[in-house]
GROMACS .gro file of C-alpha atoms in nm:
model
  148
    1UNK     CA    1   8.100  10.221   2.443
    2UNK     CA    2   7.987  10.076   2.151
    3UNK     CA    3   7.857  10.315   1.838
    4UNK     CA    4   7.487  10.361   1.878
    5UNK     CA    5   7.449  10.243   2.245
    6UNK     CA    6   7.480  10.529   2.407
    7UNK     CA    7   7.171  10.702   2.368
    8UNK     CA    8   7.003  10.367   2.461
    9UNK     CA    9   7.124  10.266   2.741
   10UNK     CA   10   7.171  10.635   2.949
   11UNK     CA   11   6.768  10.653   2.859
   12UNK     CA   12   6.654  10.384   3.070
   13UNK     CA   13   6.766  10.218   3.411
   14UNK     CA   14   6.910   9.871   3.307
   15UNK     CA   15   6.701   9.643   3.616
   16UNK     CA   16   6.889   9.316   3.494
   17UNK     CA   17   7.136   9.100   3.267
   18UNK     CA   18   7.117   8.817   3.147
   19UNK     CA   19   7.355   8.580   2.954
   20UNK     CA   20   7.165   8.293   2.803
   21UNK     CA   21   7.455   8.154   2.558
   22UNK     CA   22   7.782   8.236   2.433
   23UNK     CA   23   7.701   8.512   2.166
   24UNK     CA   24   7.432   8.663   2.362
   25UNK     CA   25   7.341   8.859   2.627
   26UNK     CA   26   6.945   8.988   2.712
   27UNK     CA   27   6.930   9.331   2.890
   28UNK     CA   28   6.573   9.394   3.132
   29UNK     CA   29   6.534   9.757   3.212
   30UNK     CA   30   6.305   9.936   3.380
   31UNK     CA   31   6.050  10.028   3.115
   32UNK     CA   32   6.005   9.666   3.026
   33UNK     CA   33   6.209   9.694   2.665
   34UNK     CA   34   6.448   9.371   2.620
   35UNK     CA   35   6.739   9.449   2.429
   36UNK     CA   36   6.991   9.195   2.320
   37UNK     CA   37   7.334   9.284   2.323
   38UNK     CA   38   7.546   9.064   2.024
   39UNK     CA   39   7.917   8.999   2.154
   40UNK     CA   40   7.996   8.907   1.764
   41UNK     CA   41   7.871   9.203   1.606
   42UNK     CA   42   7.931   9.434   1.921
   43UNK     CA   43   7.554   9.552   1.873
   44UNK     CA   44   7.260   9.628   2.088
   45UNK     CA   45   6.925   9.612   1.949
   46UNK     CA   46   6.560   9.578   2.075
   47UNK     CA   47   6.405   9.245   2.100
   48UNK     CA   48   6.097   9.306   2.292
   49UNK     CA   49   5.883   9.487   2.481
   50UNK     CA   50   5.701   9.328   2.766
   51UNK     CA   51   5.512   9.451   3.092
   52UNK     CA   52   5.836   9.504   3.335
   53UNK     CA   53   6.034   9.199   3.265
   54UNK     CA   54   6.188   9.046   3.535
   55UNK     CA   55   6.399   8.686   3.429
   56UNK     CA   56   6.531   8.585   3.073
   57UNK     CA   57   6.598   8.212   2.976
   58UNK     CA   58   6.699   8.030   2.646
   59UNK     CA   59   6.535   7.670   2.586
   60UNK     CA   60   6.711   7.400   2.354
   61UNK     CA   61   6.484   7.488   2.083
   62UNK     CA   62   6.544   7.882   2.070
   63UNK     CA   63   6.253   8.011   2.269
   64UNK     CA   64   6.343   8.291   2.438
   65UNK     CA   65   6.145   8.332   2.777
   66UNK     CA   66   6.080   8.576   2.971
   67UNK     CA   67   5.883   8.637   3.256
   68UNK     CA   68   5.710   8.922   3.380
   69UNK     CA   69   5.609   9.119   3.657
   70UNK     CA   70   5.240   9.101   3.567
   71UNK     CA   71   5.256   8.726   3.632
   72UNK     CA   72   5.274   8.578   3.228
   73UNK     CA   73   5.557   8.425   3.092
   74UNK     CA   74   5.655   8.521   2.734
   75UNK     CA   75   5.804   8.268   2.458
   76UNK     CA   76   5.908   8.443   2.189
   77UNK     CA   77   6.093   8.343   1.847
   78UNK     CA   78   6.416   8.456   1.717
   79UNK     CA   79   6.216   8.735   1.548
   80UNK     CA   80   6.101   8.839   1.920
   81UNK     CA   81   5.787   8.796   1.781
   82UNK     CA   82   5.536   8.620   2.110
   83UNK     CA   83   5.426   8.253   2.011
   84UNK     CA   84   5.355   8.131   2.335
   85UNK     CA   85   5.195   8.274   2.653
   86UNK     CA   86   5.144   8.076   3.000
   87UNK     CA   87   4.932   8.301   3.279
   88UNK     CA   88   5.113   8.245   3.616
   89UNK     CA   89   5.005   8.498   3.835
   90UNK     CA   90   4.747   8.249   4.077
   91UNK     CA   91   5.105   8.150   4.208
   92UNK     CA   92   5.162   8.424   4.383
   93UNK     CA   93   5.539   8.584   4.530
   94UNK     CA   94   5.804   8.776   4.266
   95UNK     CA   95   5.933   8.557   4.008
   96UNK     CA   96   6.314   8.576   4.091
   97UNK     CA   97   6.471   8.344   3.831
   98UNK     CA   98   6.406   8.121   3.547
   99UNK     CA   99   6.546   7.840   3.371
  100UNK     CA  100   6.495   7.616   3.104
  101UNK     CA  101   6.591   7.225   3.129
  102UNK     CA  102   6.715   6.969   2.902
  103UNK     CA  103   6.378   6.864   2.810
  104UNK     CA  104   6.230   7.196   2.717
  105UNK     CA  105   6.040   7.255   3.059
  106UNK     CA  106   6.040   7.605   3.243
  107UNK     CA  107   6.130   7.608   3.651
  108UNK     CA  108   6.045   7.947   3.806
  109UNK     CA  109   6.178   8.022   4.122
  110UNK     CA  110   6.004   8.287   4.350
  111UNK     CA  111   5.979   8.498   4.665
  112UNK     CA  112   5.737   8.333   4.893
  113UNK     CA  113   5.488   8.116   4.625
  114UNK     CA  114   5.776   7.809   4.648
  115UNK     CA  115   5.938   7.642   4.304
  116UNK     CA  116   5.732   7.624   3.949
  117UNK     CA  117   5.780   7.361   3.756
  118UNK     CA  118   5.594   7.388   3.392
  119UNK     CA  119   5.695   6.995   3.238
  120UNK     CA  120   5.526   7.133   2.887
  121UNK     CA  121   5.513   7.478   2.808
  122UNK     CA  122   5.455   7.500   2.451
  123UNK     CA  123   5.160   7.270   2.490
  124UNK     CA  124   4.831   7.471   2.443
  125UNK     CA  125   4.711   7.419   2.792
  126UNK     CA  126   5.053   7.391   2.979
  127UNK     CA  127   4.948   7.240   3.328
  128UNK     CA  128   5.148   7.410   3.662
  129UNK     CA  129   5.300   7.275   3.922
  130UNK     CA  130   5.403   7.377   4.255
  131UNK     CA  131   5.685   7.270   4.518
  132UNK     CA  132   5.660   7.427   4.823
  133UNK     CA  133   5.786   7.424   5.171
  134UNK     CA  134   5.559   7.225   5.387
  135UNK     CA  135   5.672   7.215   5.831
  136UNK     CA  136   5.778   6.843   5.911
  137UNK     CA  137   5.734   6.704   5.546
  138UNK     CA  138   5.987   6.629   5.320
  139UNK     CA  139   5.967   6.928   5.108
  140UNK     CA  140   6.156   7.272   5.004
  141UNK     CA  141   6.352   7.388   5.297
  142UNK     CA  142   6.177   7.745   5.159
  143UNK     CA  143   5.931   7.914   4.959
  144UNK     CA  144   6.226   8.168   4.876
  145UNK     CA  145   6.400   8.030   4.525
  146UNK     CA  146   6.631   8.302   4.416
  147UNK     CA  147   6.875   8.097   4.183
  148UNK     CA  148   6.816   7.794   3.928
   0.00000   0.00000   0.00000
């Protein structure tokens, strides 16, 4: 165990990990609190604090994203301070997992509402779309997207 991570981590059910580089890896637990844990400096230290956080993703630019079980997605500085905010909820189904591509857009993946695909989310009015599976079309072979 590493000194000063005790106390933090027994406190509070860990619900997920997340590695979203090299150095670091984001920790969702129960309460909502995101902690980061630093493989260089061996230290784990708050980052935010969010409504039940469910997935964690890195864009190309440093935004950390994360997504939350009371439908908004959170992009947050290196500070973990929140400079960007996208409503998602009208979707509908659990996000299960998110991912940032090349280009900087955000693909949410979840349990029953199909695939989200936001092209521009640092825009101020970031538009929505959504795949999902449609009988006899060429479409998603489900509305169930568990891994990006």
């Amino acid at each position: 165990m590493y000194d000063g991570c005790a106390e933090m981590l027994d406190s509070d059910p860990l619900a997920s990990i997340f590695a979203i580089d090299k150095r670091y890896c984001f920790m969702n637990y129960s309460s909502g609190t995101v902690r980061v844990f630093d493989s260089k400096s061996k230290k784990i230290t708050p980052f935010a604090k969010t409504i039940s956080s469910q997935c964690v993703a890195k864009d190309n630019s440093g935004t950390v994203w994360i997504s939350s079980w009371n439908g908004w997605l959170y992009g947050y500085n290196e500070s973990g301070e929140i400079k960007h905010k996208i409503l998602i909820d009208s979707i509908g189904g659990a996000k299960i997992t998110l991912c940032c591509d090349h280009d900087g857009a955000l693909w949410v993946g979840t349990m029953g509402a199909g695939l989200v695909h936001i092209p521009y989310p640092k825009s101020s009015n970031p538009t929505i779309e959504r795949y999902k599976y449609k009988p006899g079309e060429n479409s998603l072979s489900s509305n169930h997207d568990f891994r990006l």
